mmCIF file of C-alpha atoms in Angstrom:
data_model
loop_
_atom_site.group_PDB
_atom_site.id
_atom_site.type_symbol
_atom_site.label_atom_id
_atom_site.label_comp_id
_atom_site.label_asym_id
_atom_site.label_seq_id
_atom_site.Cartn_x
_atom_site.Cartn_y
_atom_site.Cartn_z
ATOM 1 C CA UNK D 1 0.000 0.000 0.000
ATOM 2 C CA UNK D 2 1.341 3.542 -0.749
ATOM 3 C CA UNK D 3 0.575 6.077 1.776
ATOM 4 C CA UNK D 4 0.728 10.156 1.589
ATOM 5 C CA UNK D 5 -0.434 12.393 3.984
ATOM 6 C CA UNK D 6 -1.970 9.675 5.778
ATOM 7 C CA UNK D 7 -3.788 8.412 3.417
ATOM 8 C CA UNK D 8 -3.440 4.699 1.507
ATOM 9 C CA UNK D 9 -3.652 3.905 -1.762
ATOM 10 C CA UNK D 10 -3.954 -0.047 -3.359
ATOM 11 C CA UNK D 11 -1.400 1.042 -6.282
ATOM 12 C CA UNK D 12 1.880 2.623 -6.308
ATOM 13 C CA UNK D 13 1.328 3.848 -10.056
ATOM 14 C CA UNK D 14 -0.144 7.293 -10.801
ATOM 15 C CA UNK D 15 -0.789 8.255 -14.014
ATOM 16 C CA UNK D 16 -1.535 11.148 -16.222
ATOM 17 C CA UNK D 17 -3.912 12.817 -18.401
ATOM 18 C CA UNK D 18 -1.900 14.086 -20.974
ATOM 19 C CA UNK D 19 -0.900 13.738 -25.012
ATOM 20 C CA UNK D 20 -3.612 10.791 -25.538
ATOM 21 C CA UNK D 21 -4.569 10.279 -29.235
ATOM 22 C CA UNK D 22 -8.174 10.261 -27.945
ATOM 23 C CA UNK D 23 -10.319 10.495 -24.855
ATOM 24 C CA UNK D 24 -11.241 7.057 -25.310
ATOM 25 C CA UNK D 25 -7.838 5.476 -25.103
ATOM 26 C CA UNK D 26 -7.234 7.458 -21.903
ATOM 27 C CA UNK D 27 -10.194 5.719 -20.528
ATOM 28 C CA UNK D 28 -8.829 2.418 -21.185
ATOM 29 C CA UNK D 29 -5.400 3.148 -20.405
ATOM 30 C CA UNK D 30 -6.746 4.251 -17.098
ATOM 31 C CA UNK D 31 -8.616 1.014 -16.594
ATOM 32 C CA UNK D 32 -5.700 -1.284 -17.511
ATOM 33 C CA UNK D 33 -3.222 0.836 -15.259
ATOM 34 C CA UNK D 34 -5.579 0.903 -12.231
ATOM 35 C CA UNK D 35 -3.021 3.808 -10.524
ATOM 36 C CA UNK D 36 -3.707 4.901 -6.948
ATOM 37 C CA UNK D 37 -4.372 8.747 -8.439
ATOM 38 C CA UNK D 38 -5.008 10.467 -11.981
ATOM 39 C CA UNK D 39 -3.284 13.658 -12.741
ATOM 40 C CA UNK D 40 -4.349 16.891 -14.467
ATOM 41 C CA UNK D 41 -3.127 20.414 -15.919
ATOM 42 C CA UNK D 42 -5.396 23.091 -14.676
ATOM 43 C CA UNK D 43 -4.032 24.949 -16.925
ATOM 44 C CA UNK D 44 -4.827 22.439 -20.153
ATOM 45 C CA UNK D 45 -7.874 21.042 -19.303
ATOM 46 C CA UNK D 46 -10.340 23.246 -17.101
ATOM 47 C CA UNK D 47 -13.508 21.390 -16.214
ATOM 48 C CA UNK D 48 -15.375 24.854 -16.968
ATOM 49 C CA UNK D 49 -14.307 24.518 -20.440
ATOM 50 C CA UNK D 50 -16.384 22.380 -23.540
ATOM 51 C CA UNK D 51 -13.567 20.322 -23.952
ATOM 52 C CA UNK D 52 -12.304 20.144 -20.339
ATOM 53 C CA UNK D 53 -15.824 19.246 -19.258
ATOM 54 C CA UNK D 54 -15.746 16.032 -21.585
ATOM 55 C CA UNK D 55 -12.726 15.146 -19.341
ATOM 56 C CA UNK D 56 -13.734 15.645 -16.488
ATOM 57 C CA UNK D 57 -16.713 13.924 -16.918
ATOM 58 C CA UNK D 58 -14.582 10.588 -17.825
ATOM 59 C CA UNK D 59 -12.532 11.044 -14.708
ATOM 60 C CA UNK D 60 -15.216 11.790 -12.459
ATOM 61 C CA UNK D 61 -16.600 8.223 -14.195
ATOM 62 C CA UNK D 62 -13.193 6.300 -13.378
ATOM 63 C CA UNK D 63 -13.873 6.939 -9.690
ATOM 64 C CA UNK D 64 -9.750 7.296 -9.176
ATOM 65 C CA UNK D 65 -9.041 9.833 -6.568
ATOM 66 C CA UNK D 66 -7.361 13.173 -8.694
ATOM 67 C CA UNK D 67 -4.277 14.968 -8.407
ATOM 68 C CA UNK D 68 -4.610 18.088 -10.056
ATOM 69 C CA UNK D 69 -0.651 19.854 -10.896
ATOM 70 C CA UNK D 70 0.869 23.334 -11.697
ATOM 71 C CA UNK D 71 2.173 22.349 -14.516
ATOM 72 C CA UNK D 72 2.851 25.428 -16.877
ATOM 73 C CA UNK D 73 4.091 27.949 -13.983
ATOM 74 C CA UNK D 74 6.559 30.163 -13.749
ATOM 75 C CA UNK D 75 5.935 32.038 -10.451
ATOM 76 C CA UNK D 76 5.298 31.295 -6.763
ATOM 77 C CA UNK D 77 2.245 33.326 -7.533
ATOM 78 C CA UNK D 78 1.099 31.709 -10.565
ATOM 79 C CA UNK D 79 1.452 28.070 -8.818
ATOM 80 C CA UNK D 80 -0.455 29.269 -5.489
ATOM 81 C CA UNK D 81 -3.068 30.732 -7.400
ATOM 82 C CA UNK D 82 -3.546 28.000 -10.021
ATOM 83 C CA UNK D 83 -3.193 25.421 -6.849
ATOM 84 C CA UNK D 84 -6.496 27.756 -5.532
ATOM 85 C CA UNK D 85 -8.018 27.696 -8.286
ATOM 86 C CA UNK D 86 -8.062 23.781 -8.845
ATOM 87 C CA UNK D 87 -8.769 22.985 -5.488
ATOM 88 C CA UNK D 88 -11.992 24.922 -6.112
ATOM 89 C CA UNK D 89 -12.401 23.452 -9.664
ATOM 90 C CA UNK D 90 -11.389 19.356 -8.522
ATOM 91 C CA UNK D 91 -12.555 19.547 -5.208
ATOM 92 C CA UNK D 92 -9.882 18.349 -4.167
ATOM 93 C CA UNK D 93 -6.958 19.819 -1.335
ATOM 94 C CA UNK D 94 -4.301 17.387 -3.466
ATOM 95 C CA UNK D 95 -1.898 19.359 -5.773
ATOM 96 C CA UNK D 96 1.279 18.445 -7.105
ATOM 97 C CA UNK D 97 3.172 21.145 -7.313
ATOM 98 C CA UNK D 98 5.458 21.859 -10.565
ATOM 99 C CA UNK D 99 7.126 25.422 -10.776
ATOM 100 C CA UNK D 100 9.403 25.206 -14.088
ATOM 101 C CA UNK D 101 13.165 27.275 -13.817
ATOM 102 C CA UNK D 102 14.202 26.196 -17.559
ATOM 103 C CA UNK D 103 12.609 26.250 -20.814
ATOM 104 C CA UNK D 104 15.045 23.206 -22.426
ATOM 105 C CA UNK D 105 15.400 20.962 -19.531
ATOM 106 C CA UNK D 106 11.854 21.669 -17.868
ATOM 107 C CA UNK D 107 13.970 21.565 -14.514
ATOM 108 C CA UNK D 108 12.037 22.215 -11.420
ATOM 109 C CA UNK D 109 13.271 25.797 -9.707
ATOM 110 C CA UNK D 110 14.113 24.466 -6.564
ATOM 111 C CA UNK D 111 13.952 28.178 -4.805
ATOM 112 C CA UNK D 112 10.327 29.465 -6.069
ATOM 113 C CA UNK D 113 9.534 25.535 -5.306
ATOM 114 C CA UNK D 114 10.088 25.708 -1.288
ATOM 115 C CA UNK D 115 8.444 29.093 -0.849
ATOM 116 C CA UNK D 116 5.167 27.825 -2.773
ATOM 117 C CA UNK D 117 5.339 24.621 -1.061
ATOM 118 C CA UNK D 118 5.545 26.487 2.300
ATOM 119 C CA UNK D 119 2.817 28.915 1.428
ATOM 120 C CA UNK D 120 0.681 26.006 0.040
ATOM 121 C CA UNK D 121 0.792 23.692 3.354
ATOM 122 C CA UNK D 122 0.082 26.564 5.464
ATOM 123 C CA UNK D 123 -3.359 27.047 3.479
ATOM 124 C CA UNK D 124 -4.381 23.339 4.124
ATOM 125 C CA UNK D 125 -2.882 21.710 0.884
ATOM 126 C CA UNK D 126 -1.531 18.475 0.707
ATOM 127 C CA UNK D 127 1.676 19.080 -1.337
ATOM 128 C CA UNK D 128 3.629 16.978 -3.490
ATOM 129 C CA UNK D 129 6.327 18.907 -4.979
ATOM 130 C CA UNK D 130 7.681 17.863 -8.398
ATOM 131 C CA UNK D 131 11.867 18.209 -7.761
ATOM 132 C CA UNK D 132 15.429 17.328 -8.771
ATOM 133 C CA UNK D 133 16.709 14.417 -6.828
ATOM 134 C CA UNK D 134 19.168 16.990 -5.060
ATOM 135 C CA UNK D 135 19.312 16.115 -1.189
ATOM 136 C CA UNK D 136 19.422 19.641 0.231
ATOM 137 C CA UNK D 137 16.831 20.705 -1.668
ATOM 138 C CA UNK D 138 14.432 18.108 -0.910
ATOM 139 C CA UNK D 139 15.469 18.684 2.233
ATOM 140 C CA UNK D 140 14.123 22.247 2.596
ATOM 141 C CA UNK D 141 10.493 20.894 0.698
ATOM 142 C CA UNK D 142 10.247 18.584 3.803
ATOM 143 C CA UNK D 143 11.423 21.695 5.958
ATOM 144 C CA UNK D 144 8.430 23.370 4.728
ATOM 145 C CA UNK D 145 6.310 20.969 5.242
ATOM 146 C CA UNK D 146 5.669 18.470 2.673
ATOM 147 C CA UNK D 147 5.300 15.026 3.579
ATOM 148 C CA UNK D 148 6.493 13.784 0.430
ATOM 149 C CA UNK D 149 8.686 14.187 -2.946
ATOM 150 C CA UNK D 150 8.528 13.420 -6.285
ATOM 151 C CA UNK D 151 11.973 13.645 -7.645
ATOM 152 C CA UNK D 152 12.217 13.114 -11.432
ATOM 153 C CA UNK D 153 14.722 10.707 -13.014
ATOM 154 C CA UNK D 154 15.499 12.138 -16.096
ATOM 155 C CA UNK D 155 13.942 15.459 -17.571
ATOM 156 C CA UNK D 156 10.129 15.625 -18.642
ATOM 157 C CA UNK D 157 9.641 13.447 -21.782
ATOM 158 C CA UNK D 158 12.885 11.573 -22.075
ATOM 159 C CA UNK D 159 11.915 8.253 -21.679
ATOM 160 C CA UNK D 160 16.145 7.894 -20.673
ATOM 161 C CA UNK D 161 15.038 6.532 -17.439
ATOM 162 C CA UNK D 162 17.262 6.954 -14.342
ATOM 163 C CA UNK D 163 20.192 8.951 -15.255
ATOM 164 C CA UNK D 164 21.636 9.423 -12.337
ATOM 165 C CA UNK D 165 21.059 6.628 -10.486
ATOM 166 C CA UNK D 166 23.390 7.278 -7.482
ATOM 167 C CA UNK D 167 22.370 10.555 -6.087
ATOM 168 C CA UNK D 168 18.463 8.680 -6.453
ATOM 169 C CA UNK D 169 19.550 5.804 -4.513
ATOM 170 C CA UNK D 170 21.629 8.274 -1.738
ATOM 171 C CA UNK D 171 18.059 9.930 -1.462
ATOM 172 C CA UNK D 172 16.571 6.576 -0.726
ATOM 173 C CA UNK D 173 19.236 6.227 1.433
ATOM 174 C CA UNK D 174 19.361 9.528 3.246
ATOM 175 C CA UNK D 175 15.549 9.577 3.528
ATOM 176 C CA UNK D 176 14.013 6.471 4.600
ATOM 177 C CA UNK D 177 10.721 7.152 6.143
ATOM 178 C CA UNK D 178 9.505 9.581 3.582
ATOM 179 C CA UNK D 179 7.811 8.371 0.652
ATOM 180 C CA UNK D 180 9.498 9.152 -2.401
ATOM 181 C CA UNK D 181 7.173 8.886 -5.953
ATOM 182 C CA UNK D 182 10.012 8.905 -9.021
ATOM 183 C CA UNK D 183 8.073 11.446 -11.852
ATOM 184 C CA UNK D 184 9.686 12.398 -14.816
ATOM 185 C CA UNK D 185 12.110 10.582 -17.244
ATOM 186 C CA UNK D 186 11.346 6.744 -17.056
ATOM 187 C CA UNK D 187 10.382 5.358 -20.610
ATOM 188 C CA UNK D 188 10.063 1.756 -20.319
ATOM 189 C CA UNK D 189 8.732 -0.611 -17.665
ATOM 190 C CA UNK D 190 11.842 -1.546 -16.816
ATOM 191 C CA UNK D 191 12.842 1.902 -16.116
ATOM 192 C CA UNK D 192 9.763 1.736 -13.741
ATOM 193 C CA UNK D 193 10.976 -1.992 -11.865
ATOM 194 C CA UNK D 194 14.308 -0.977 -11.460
ATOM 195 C CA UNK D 195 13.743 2.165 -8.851
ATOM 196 C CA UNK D 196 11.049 0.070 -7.409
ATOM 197 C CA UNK D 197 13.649 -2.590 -6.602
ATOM 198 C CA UNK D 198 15.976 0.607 -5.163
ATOM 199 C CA UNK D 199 12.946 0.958 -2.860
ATOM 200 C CA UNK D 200 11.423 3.825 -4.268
ATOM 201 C CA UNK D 201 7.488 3.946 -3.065
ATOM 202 C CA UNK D 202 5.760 4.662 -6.518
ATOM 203 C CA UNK D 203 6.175 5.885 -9.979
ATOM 204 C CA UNK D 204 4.402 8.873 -11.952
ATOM 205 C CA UNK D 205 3.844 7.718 -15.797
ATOM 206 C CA UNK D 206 2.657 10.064 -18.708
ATOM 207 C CA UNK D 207 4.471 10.373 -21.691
ATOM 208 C CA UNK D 208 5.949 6.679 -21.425
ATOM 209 C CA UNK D 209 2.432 5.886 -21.525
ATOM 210 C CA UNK D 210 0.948 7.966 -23.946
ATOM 211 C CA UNK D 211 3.138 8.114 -26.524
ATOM 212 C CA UNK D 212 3.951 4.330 -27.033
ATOM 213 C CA UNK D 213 2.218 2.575 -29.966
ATOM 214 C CA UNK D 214 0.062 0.675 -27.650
ATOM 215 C CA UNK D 215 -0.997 2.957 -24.486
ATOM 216 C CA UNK D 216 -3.378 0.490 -22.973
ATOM 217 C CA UNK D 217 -0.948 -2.355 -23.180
ATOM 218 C CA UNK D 218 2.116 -0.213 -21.521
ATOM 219 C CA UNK D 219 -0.147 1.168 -19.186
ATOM 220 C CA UNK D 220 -0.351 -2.346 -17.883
ATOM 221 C CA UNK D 221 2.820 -3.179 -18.778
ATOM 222 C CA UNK D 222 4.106 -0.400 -16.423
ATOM 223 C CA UNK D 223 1.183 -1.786 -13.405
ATOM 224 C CA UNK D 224 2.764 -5.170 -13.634
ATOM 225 C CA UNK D 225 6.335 -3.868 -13.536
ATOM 226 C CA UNK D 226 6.022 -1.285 -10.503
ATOM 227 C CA UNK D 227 4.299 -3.930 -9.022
ATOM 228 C CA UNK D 228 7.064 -6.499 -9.761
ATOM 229 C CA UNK D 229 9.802 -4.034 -8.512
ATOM 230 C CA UNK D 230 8.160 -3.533 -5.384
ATOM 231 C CA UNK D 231 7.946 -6.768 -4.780
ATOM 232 C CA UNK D 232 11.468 -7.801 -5.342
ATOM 233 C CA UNK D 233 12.224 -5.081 -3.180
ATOM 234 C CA UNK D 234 10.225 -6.447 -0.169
ATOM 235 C CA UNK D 235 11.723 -9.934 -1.015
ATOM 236 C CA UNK D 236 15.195 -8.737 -0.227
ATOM 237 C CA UNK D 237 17.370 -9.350 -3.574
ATOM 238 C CA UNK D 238 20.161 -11.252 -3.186
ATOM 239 C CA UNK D 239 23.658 -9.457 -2.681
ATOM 240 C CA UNK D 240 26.111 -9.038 -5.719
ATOM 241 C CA UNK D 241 28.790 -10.932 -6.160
ATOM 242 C CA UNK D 242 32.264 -10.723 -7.449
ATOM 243 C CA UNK D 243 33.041 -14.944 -7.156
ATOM 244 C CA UNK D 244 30.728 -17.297 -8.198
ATOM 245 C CA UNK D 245 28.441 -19.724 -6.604
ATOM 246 C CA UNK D 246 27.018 -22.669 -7.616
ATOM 247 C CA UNK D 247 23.438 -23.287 -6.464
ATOM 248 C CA UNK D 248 23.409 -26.918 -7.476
ATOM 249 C CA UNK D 249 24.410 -29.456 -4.517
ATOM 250 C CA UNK D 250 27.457 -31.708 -4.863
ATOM 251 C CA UNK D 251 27.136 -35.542 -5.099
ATOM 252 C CA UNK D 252 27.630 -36.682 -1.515
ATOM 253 C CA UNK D 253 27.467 -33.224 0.000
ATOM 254 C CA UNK D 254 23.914 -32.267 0.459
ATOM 255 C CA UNK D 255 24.154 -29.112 2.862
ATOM 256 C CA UNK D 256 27.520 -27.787 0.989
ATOM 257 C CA UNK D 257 25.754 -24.396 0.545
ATOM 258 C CA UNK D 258 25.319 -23.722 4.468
ATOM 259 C CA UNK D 259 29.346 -24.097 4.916
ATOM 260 C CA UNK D 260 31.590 -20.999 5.185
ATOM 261 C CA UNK D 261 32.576 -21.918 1.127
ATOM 262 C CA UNK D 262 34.030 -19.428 -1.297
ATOM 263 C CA UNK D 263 35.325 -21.075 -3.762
ATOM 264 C CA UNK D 264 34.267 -22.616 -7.416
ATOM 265 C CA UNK D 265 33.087 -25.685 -7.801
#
């Protein structure tokens, strides 16, 4: 179960809204993926709209809980009243806060992000604050108040996956009781079971999902893999190994494997 802000959730997969080639296979891509929450752009799709109403129709239908985002903002202003603004629109006191410091790389601004965060929480938000996987900075989001991150692993729309791995799993490391969602940069399922299995607590899909040739088939495809990742996290992976070790018992030597052996066989 994935839990945020006190709150549980059967999946660990979110999932979102965006760059569909039709309404339709959204809908079914939703229904294959089954993710704990379904996120949405204010700023692309307002319920008030013609078009935004035909969405939010289908995800009031779905009956997944929503997690309307800042995506498009510039400002601390902009995101706090756009976070206002949705929360009135979605009903909903969820928001996942994006403020964007660079037009190529779509790199969270880490500054303008703690001050909205902090301003946010204070007016009864439950913030989840789209960031780089940089310690101190994450640091000063949970300073402010945010009981969890979402730290991307590669820049919006890559599809490159984890790219830098390390500093990731040294945030895992540094931070174990808070839960960490990985959003932004993972392309394949793969990409998804691997930071699962570094004991990451869920994934945020979008583009990986709809922009494949099949988005209802990756959509599950990237279920069954966070779910496989989490798993083999839980399971406790073996350690890696310089020398090998055979796994098949010697003739005559049943219980060779419980000895103090390092050697080949």
């Amino acid at each position: 179960m994935l839990t945020l802000y006190g709150h549980s959730f059967p999946s660990r997969l979110l999932l979102g809204t965006a760059a569909y080639p039709s309404l339709d296979i959204m809908r079914q891509a939703v229904a294959a993926a089954e993710p704990a929450m379904i996120t949405v752009a204010l700023r692309r799709h307002n319920p008030a709209s013609d078009s935004g109403g035909e969405l939010w129709t289908l995800l009031q239908e779905a009956g997944i809980p929503l997690l309307p985002n800042t995506a498009g903002c510039l400002s601390v202003q902009e995101a706090v009243t756009t976070a206002q603004m949705a929360r009135e629109l979605f009903y909903t006191d969820w928001i996942k806060l994006e403020l964007i410091g660079h037009d190529d790389t779509l790199q969270p601004d880490v500054f303008q992000l703690v001050e909205a965060a902090d301003i946010l929480i204070r007016d009864g938000f439950k913030v989840l604050p789209y960031c780089t996987e940089d310690l101190i900075a994450c640091r000063r989001l949970l300073d402010a108040g945010c009981q969890a991150l979402m730290p991307w692993a590669a820049p919006i729309g890559t599809g490159l996956g984890a790219v830098n791995g390390y500093a990731l799993r040294l945030l895992r490391d540094r931070l174990p009781d808070i839960p960490l969602i990985i959003d932004a940069g993972l392309g394949l399922p793969s990409h998804a079971a691997q930071v699962m299995e570094w004991g990451f607590d869920g994934v945020l899909l979008n583009s990986a999902v709809s922009r494949s040739g099949n988005p209802v088939q990756m959509a599950k495809a990237f279920a069954q893999a966070t779910e496989a990742g989490r798993n083999a996290y839980e399971a406790v992976p073996m350690p890696p190994s310089e020398h090998t070790r055979a796994s098949t018992p010697t003739v005559g030597q049943p219980f060779w494997h419980s000895e103090n052996y390092g050697g080949a066989v």
